[in-house]
PDB file of C-alpha atoms and ligand atoms in Angstrom:
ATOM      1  CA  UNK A   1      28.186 -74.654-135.351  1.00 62.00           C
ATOM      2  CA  UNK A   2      27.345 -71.433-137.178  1.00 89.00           C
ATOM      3  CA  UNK A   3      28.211 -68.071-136.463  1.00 97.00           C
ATOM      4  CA  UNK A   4      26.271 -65.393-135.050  1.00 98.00           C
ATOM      5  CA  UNK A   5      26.023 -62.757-136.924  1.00 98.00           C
ATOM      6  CA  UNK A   6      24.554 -59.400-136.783  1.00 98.00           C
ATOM      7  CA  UNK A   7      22.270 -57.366-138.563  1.00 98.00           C
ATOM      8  CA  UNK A   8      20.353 -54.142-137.745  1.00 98.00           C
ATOM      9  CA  UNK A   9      20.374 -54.228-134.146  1.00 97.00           C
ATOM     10  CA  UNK A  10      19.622 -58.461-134.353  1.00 98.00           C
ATOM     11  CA  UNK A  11      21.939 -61.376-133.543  1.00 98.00           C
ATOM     12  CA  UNK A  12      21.002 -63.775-136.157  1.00 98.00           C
ATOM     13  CA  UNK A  13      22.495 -67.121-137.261  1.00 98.00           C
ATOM     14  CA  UNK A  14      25.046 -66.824-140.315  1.00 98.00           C
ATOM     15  CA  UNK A  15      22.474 -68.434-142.460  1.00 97.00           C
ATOM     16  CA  UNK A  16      19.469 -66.100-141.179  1.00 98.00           C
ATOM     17  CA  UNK A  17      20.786 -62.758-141.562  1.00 98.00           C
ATOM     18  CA  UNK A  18      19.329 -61.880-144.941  1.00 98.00           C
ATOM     19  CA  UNK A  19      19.498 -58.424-146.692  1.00 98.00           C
ATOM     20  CA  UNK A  20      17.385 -57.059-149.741  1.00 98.00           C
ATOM     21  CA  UNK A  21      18.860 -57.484-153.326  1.00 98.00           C
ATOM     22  CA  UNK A  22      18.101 -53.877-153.393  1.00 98.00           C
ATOM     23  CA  UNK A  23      20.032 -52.673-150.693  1.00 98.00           C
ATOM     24  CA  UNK A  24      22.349 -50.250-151.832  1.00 98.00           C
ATOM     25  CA  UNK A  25      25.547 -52.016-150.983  1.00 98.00           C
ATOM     26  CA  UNK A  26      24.340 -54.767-153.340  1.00 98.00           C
ATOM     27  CA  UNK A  27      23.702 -52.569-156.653  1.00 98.00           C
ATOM     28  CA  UNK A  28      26.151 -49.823-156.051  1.00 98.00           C
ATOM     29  CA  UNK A  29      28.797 -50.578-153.590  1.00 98.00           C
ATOM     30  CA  UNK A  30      27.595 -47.442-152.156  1.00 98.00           C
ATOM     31  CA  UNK A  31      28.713 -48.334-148.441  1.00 98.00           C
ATOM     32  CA  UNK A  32      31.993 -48.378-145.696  1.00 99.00           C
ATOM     33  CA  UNK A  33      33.538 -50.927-143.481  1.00 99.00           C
ATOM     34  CA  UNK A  34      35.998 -51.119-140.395  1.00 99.00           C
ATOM     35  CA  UNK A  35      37.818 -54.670-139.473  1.00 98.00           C
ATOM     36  CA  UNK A  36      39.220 -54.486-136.328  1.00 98.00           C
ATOM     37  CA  UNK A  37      41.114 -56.903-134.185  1.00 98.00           C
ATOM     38  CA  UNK A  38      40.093 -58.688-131.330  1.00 98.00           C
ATOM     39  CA  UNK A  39      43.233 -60.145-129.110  1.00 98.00           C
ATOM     40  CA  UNK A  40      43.091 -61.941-125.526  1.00 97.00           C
ATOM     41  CA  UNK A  41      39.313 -61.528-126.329  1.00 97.00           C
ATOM     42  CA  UNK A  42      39.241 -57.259-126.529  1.00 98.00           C
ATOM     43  CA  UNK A  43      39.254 -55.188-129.440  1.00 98.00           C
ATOM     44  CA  UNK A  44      42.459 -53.270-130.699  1.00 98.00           C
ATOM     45  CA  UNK A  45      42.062 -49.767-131.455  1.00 97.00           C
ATOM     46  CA  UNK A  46      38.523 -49.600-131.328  1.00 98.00           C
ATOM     47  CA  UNK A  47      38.122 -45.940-130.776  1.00 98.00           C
ATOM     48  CA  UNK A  48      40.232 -44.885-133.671  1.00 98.00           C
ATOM     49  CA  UNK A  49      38.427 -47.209-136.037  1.00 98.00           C
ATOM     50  CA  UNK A  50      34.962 -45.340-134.940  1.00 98.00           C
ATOM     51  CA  UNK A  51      36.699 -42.188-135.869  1.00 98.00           C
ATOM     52  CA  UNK A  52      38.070 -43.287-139.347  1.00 98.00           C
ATOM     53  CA  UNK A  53      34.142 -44.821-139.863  1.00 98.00           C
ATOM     54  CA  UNK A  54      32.438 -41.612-138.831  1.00 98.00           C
ATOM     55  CA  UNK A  55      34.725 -39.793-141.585  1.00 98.00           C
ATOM     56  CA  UNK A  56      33.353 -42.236-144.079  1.00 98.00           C
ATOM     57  CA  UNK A  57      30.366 -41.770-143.112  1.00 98.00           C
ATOM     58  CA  UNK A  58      30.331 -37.895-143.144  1.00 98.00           C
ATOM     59  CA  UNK A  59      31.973 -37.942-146.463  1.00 98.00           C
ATOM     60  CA  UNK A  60      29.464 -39.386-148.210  1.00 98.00           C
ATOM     61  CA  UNK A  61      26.696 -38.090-146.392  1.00 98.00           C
ATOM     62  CA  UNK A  62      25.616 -41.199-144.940  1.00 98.00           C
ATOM     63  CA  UNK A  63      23.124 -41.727-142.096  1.00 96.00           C
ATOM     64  CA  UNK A  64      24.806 -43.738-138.725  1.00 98.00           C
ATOM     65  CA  UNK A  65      23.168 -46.977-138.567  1.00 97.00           C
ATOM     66  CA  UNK A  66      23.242 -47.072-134.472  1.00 98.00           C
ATOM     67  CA  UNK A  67      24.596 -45.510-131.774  1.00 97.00           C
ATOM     68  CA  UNK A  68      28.999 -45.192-131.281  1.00 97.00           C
ATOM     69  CA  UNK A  69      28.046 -46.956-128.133  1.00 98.00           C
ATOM     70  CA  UNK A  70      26.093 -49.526-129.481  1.00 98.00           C
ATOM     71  CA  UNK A  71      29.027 -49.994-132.474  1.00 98.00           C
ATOM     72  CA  UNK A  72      31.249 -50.920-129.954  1.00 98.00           C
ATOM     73  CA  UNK A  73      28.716 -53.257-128.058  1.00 98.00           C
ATOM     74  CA  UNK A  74      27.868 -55.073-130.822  1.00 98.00           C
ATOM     75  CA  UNK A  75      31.427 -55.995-131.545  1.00 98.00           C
ATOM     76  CA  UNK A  76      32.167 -56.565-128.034  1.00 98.00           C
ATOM     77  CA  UNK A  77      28.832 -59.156-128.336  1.00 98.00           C
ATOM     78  CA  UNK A  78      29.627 -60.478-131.521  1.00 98.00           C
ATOM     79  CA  UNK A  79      33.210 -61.661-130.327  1.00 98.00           C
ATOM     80  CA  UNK A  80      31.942 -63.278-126.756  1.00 98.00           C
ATOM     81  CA  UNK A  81      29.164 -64.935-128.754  1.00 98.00           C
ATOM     82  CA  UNK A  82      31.554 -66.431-131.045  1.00 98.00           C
ATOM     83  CA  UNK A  83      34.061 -67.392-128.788  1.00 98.00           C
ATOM     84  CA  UNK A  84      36.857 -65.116-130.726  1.00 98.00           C
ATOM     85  CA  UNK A  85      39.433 -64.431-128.413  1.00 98.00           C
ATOM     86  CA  UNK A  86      41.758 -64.125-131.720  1.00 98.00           C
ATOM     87  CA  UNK A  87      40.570 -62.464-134.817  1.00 98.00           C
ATOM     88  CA  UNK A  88      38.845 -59.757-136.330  1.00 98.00           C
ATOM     89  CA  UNK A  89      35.095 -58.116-136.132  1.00 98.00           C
ATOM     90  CA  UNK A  90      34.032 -57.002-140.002  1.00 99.00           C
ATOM     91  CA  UNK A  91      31.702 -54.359-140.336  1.00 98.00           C
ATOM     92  CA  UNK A  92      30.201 -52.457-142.434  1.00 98.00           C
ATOM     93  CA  UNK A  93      27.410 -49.859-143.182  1.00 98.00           C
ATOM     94  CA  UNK A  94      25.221 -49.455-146.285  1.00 98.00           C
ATOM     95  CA  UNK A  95      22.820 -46.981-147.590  1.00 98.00           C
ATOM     96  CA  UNK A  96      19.895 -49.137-147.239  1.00 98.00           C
ATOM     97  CA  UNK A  97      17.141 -50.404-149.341  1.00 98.00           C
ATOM     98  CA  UNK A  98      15.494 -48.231-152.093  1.00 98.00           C
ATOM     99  CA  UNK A  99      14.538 -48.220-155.632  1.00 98.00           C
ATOM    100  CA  UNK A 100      17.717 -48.413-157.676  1.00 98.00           C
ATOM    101  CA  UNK A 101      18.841 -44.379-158.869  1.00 98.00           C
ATOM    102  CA  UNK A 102      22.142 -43.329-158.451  1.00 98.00           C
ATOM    103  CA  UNK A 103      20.814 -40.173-156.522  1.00 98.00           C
ATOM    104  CA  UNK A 104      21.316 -40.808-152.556  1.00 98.00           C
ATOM    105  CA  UNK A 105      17.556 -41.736-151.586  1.00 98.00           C
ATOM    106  CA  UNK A 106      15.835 -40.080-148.972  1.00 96.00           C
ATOM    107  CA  UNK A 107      14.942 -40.783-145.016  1.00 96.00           C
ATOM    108  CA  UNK A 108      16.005 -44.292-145.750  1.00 98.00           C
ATOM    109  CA  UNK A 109      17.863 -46.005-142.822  1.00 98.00           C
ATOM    110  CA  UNK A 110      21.488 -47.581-143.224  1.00 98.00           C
ATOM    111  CA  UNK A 111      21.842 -51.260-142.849  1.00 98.00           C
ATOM    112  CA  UNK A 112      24.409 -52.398-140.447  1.00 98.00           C
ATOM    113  CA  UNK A 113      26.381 -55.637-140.711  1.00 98.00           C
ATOM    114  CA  UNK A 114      28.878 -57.185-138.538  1.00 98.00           C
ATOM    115  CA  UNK A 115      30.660 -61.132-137.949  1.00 98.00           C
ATOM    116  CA  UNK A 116      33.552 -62.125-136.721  1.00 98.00           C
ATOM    117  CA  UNK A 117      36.546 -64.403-137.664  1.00 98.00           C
ATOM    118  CA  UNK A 118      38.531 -66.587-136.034  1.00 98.00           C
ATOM    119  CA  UNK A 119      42.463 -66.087-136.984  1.00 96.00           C
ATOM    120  CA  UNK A 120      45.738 -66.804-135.709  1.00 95.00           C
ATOM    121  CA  UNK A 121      47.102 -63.249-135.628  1.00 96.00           C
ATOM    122  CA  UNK A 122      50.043 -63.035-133.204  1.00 95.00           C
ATOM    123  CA  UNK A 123      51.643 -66.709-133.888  1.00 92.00           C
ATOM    124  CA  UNK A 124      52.206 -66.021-137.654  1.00 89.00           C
ATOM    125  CA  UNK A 125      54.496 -68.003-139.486  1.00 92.00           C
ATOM    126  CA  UNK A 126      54.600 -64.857-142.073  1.00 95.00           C
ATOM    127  CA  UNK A 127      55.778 -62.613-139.214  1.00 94.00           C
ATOM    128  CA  UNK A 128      58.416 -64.841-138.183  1.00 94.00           C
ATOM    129  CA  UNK A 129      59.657 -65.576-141.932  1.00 97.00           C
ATOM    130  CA  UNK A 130      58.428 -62.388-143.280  1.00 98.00           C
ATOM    131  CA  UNK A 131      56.498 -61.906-146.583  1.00 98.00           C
ATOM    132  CA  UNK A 132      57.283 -61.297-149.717  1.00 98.00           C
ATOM    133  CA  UNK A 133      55.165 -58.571-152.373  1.00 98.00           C
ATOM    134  CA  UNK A 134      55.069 -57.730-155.833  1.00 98.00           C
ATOM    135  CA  UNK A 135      53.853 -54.187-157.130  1.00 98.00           C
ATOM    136  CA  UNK A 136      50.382 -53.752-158.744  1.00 98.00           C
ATOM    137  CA  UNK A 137      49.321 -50.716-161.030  1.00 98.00           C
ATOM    138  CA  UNK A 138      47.386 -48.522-158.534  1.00 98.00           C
ATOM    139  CA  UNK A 139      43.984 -48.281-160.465  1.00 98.00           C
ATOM    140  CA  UNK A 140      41.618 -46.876-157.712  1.00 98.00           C
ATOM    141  CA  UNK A 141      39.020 -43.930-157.235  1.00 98.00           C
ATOM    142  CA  UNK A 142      40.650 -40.606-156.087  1.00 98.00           C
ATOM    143  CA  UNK A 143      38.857 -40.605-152.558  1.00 98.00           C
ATOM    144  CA  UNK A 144      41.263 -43.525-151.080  1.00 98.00           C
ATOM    145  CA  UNK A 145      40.932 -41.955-147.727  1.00 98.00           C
ATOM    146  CA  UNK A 146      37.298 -43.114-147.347  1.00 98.00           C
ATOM    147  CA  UNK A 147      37.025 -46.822-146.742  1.00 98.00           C
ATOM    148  CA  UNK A 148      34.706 -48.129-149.042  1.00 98.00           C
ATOM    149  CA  UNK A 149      33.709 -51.234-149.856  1.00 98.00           C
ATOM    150  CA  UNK A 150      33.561 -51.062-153.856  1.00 98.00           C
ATOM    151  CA  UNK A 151      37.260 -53.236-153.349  1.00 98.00           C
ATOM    152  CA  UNK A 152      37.496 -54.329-156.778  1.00 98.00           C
ATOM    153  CA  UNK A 153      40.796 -52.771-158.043  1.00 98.00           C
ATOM    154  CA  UNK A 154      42.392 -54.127-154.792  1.00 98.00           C
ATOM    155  CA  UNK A 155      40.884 -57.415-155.320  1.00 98.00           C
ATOM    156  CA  UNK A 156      42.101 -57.583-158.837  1.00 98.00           C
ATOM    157  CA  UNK A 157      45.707 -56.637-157.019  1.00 98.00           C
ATOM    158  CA  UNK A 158      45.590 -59.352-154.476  1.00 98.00           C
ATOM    159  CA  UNK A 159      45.004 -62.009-156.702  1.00 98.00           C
ATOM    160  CA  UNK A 160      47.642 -60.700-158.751  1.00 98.00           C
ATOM    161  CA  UNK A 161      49.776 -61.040-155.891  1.00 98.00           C
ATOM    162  CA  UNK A 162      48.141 -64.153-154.922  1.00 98.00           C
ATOM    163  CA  UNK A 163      49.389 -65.716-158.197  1.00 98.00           C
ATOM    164  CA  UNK A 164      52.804 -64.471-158.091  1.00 98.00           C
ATOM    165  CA  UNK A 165      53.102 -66.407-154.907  1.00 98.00           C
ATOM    166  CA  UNK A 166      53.264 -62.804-152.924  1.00 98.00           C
ATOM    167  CA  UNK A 167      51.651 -61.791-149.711  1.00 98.00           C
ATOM    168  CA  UNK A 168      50.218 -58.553-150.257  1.00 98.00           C
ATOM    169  CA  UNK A 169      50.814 -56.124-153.723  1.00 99.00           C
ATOM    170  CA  UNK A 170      52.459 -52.809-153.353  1.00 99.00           C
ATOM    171  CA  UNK A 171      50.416 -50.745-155.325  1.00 99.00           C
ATOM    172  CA  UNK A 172      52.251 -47.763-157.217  1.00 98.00           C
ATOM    173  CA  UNK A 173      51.072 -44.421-159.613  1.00 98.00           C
ATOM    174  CA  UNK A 174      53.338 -42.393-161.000  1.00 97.00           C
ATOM    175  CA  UNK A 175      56.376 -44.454-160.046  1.00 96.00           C
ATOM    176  CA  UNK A 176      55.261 -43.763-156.287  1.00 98.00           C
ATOM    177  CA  UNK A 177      54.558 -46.849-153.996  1.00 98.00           C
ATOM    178  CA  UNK A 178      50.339 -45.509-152.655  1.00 98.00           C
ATOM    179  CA  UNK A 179      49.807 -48.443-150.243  1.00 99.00           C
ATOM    180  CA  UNK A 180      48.983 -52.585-150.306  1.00 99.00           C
ATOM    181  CA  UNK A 181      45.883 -53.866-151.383  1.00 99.00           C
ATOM    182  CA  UNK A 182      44.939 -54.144-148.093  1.00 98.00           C
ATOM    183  CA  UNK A 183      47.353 -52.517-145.864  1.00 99.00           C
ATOM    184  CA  UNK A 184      49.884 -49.483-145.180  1.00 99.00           C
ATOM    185  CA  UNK A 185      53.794 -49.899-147.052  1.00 99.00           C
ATOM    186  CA  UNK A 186      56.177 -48.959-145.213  1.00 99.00           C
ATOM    187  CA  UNK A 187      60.421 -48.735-145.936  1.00 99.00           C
ATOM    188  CA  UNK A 188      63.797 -48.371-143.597  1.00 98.00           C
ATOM    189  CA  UNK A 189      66.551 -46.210-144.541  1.00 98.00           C
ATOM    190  CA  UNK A 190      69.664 -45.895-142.023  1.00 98.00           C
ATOM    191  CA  UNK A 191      67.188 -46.648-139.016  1.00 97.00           C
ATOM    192  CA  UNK A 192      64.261 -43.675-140.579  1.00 98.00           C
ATOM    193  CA  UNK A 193      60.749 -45.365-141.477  1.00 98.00           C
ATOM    194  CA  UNK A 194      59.620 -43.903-143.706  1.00 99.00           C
ATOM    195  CA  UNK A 195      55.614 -44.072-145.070  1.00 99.00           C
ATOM    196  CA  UNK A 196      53.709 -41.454-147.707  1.00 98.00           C
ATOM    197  CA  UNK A 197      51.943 -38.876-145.612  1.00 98.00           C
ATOM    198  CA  UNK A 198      47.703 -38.857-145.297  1.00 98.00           C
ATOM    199  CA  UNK A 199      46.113 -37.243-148.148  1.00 98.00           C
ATOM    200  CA  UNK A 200      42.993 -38.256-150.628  1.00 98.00           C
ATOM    201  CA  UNK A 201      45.300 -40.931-152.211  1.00 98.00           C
ATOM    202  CA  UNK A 202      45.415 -43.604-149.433  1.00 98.00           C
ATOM    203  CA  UNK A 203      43.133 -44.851-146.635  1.00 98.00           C
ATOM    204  CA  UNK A 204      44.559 -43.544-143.190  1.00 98.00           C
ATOM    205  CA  UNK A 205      45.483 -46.733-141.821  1.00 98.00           C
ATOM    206  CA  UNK A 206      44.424 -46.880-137.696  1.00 98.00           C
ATOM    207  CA  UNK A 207      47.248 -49.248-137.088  1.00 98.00           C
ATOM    208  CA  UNK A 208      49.644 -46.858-139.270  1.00 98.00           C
ATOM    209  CA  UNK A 209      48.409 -43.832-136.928  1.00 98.00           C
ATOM    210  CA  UNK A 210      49.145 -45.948-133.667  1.00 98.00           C
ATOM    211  CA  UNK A 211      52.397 -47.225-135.019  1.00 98.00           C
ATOM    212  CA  UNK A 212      53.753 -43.688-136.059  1.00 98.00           C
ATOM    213  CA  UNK A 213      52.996 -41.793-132.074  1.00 98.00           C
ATOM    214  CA  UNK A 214      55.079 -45.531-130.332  1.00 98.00           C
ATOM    215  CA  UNK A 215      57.828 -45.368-132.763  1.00 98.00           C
ATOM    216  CA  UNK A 216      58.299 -41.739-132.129  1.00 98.00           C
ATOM    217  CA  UNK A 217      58.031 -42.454-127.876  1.00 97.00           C
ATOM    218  CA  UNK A 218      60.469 -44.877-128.963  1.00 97.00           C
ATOM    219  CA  UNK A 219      62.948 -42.441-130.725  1.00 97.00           C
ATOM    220  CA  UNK A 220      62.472 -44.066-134.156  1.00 98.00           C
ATOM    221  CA  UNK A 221      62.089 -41.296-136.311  1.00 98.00           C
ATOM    222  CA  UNK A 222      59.387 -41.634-139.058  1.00 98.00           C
ATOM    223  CA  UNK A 223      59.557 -39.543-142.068  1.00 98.00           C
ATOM    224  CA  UNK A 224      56.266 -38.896-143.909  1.00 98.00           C
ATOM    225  CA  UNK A 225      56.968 -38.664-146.968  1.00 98.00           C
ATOM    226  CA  UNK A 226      56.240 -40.592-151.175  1.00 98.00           C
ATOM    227  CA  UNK A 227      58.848 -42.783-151.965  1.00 98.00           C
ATOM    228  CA  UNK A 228      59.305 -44.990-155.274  1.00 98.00           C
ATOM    229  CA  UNK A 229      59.919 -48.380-156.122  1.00 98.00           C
ATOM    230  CA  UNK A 230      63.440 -48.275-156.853  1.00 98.00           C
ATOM    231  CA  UNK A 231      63.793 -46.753-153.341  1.00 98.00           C
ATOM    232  CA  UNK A 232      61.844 -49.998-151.748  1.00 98.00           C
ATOM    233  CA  UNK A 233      64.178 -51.751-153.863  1.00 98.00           C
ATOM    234  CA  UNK A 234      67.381 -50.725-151.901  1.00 98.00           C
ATOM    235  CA  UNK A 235      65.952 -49.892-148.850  1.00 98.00           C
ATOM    236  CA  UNK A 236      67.183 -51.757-145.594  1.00 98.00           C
ATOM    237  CA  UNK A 237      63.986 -52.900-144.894  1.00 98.00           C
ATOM    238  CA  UNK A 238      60.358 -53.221-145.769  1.00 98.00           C
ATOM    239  CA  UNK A 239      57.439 -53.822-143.844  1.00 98.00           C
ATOM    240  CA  UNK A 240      53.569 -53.133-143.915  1.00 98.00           C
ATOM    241  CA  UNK A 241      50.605 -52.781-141.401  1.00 98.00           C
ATOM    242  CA  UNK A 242      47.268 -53.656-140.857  1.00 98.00           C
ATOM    243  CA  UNK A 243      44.604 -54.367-138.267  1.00 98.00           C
ATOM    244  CA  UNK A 244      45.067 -58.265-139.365  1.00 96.00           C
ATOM    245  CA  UNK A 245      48.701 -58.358-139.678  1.00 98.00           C
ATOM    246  CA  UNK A 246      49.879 -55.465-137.227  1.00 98.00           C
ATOM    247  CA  UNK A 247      53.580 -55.163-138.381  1.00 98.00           C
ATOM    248  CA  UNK A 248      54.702 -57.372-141.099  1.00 98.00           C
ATOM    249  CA  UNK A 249      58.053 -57.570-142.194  1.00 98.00           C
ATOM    250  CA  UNK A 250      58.450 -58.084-146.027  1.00 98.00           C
ATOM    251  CA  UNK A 251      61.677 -60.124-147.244  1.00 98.00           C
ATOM    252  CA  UNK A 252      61.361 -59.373-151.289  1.00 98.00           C
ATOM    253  CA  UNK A 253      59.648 -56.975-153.610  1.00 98.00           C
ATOM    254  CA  UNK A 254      59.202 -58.042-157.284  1.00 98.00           C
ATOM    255  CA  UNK A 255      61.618 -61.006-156.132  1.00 98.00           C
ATOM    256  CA  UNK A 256      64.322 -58.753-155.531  1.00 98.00           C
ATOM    257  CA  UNK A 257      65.477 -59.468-151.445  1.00 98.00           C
ATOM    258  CA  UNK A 258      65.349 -56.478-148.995  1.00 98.00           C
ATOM    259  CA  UNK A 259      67.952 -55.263-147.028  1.00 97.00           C
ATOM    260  CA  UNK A 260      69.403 -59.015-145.634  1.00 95.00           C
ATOM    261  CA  UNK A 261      66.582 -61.144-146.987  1.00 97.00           C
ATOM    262  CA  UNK A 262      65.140 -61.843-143.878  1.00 98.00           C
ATOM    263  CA  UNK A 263      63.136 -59.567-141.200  1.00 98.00           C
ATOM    264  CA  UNK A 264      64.995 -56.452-140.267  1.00 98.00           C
ATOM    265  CA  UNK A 265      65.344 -55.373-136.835  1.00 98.00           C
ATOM    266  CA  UNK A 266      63.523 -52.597-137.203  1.00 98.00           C
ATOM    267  CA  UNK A 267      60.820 -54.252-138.505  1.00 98.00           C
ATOM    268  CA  UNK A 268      60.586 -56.870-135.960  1.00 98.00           C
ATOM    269  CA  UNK A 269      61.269 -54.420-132.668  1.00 98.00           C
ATOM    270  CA  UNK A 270      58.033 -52.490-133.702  1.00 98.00           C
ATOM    271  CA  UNK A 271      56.428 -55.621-134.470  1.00 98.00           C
ATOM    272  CA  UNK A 272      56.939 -55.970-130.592  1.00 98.00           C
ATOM    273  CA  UNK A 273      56.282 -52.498-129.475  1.00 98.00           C
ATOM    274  CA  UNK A 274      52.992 -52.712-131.388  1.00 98.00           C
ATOM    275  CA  UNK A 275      51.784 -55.807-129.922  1.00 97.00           C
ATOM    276  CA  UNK A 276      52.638 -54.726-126.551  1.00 97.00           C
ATOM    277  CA  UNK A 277      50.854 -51.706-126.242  1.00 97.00           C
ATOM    278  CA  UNK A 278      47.787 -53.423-127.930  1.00 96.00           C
ATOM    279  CA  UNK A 279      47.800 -56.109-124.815  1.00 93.00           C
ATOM    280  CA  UNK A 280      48.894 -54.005-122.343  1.00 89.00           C
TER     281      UNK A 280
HETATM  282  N1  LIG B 301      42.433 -53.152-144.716  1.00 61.78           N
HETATM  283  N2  LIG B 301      45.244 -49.460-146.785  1.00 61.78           N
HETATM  284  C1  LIG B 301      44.227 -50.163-147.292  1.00 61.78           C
HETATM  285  C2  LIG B 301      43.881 -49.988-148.723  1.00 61.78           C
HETATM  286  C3  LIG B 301      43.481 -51.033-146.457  1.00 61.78           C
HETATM  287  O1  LIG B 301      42.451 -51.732-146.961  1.00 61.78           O
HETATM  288  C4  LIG B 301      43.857 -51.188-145.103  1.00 61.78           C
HETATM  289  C5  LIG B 301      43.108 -52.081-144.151  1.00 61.78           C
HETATM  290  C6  LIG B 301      44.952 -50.435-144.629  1.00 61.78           C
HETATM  291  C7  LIG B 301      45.388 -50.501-143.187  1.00 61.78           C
HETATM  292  O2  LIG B 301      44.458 -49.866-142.350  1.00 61.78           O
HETATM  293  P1  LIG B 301      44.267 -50.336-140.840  1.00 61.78           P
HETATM  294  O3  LIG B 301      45.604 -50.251-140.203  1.00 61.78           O
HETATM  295  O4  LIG B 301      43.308 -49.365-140.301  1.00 61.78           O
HETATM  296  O5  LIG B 301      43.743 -51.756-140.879  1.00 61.78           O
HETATM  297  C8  LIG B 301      45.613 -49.581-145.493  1.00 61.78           C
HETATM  298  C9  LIG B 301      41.616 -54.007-143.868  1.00 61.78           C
HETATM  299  C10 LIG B 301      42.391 -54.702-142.798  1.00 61.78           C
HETATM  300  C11 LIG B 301      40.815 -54.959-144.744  1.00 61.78           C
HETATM  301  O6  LIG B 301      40.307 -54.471-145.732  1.00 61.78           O
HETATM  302  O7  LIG B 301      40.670 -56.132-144.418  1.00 61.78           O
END
């Protein structure tokens, strides 16, 4: 059975949901996205990930597609219709259909997109084993705090990653660790996490934001702050978050082991803070 799918305010069959060769997200990349999770059947975090999408959108003056209560409908739909009770709702807004000029057209409307995938996000093999990661050149735009779909550089540092036999790649500029391809790096030092603080350089993870306020209820202290490679290198532990992986705890950077070689307990007890709050 196919998915259902939707686009601009329809729920369409996978293979009916068709969109213009000229819509903007097709020639330019010129659009933004949100994945969020869905677990025992109910989204994660929804509200922040409106928030974080509304900043996109403002930032590059683009036009809401729907209403924030129809957003959150339509994932809500999407997941019954599908039967996800584990996985994540993609979506993502475009700046519509028009002639092809780099200039932001006029009074045309956005096209939404949304569908859902079925994973197996809290029975992870990788979060019981923990993952390893290699570091990737960090070759992105300079406006890393708006989450837009032109994902090529991260791509390109995924597969990298991908054939290195690594989980995620650590990407780094000027000997400073930015972020994964896809997710929020994070290292231990005597019991501190520490994570690089929210500027233009890297996307301000939701799950990052949630993580940082239960750790601190929890008395772990969390240091904002750059840190380098060779830091990762000899830190007690790594780890890195997303809303598909939550908290992942990484084993080896560049094949060099992390603190013990396996997860740390650090890693792991906010692993379980995380996923309680998200259920409870
Ligand atoms: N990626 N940094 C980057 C570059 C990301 O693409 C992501 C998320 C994160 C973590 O953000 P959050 O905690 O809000 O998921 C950090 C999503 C999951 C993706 O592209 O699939």
């Amino acid at each position: 059975m196919s998915r259902i799918v939707h686009l601009n305010g329809a729920y369409l069959p996978e293979q009916d949901a068709k969109v213009s060769i000229f819509d903007r997200g097709y020639v330019f990349a010129d659009g933004v996205y949100e994945v969020t999770a869905v677990i025992d059947g109910k989204l994660v975090d929804f509200e922040p990930h409106v928030q974080r999408l509304e900043r996109s959108l403002r930032e590059l003056a683009m036009a809401w597609p729907c209403s924030k209560d129809e957003l959150r409908e339509v994932h809500q739909e999407l997941a019954r219709r599908n039967n996800v009770t584990e996985g994540v709702v993609y979506m993502q807004v475009t700046r519509g259909v028009a002639e092809r000029d780099f200039a932001f057209p006029k009074d045309v409307p956005s096209t939404l997109m949304a569908f859902t995938q079925h994973k197996s996000l809290l029975d992870s093999p990788h979060a019981a084993n923990g993952v390893k990661v290699i570091s990737v050149p960090d070759i992105r735009w300079k406006r890393r705090d708006i989450k837009s779909i032109a994902l090529l550089p991260q791509c390109i540092g995924k597969q990298q990653a991908a054939e290195a036999g690594a989980f995620e790649g650590w990407m780094v500029e000027d000997g400073l660790v930015t972020e994964g391809t896809s997710s929020t790096a994070y290292i231990v030092r005597d019991g501190r996490v520490i994570t690089r603080p929210l500027s233009q350089a890297i996307l301000p993870g939701v799950t990052r934001k949630s993580l940082i306020r239960l750790a601190t209820e929890e008395r772990v202290v969390v240091e904002e702050r750059p840190f380098t490679l060779e830091e990762a290198y000899a830190a007690d532990e790594a780890f890195l978050t997303s809303a598909s992986t939550f908290v992942m705890p990484i084993v080896a950077i560049d094949g060099r082991a992390i603190g013990s070689g396996k997860p740390g307990p650090v890693a792991t007890s906010l692993r379980k803070i995380y996923l309680d709050a998200a259920r409870s």
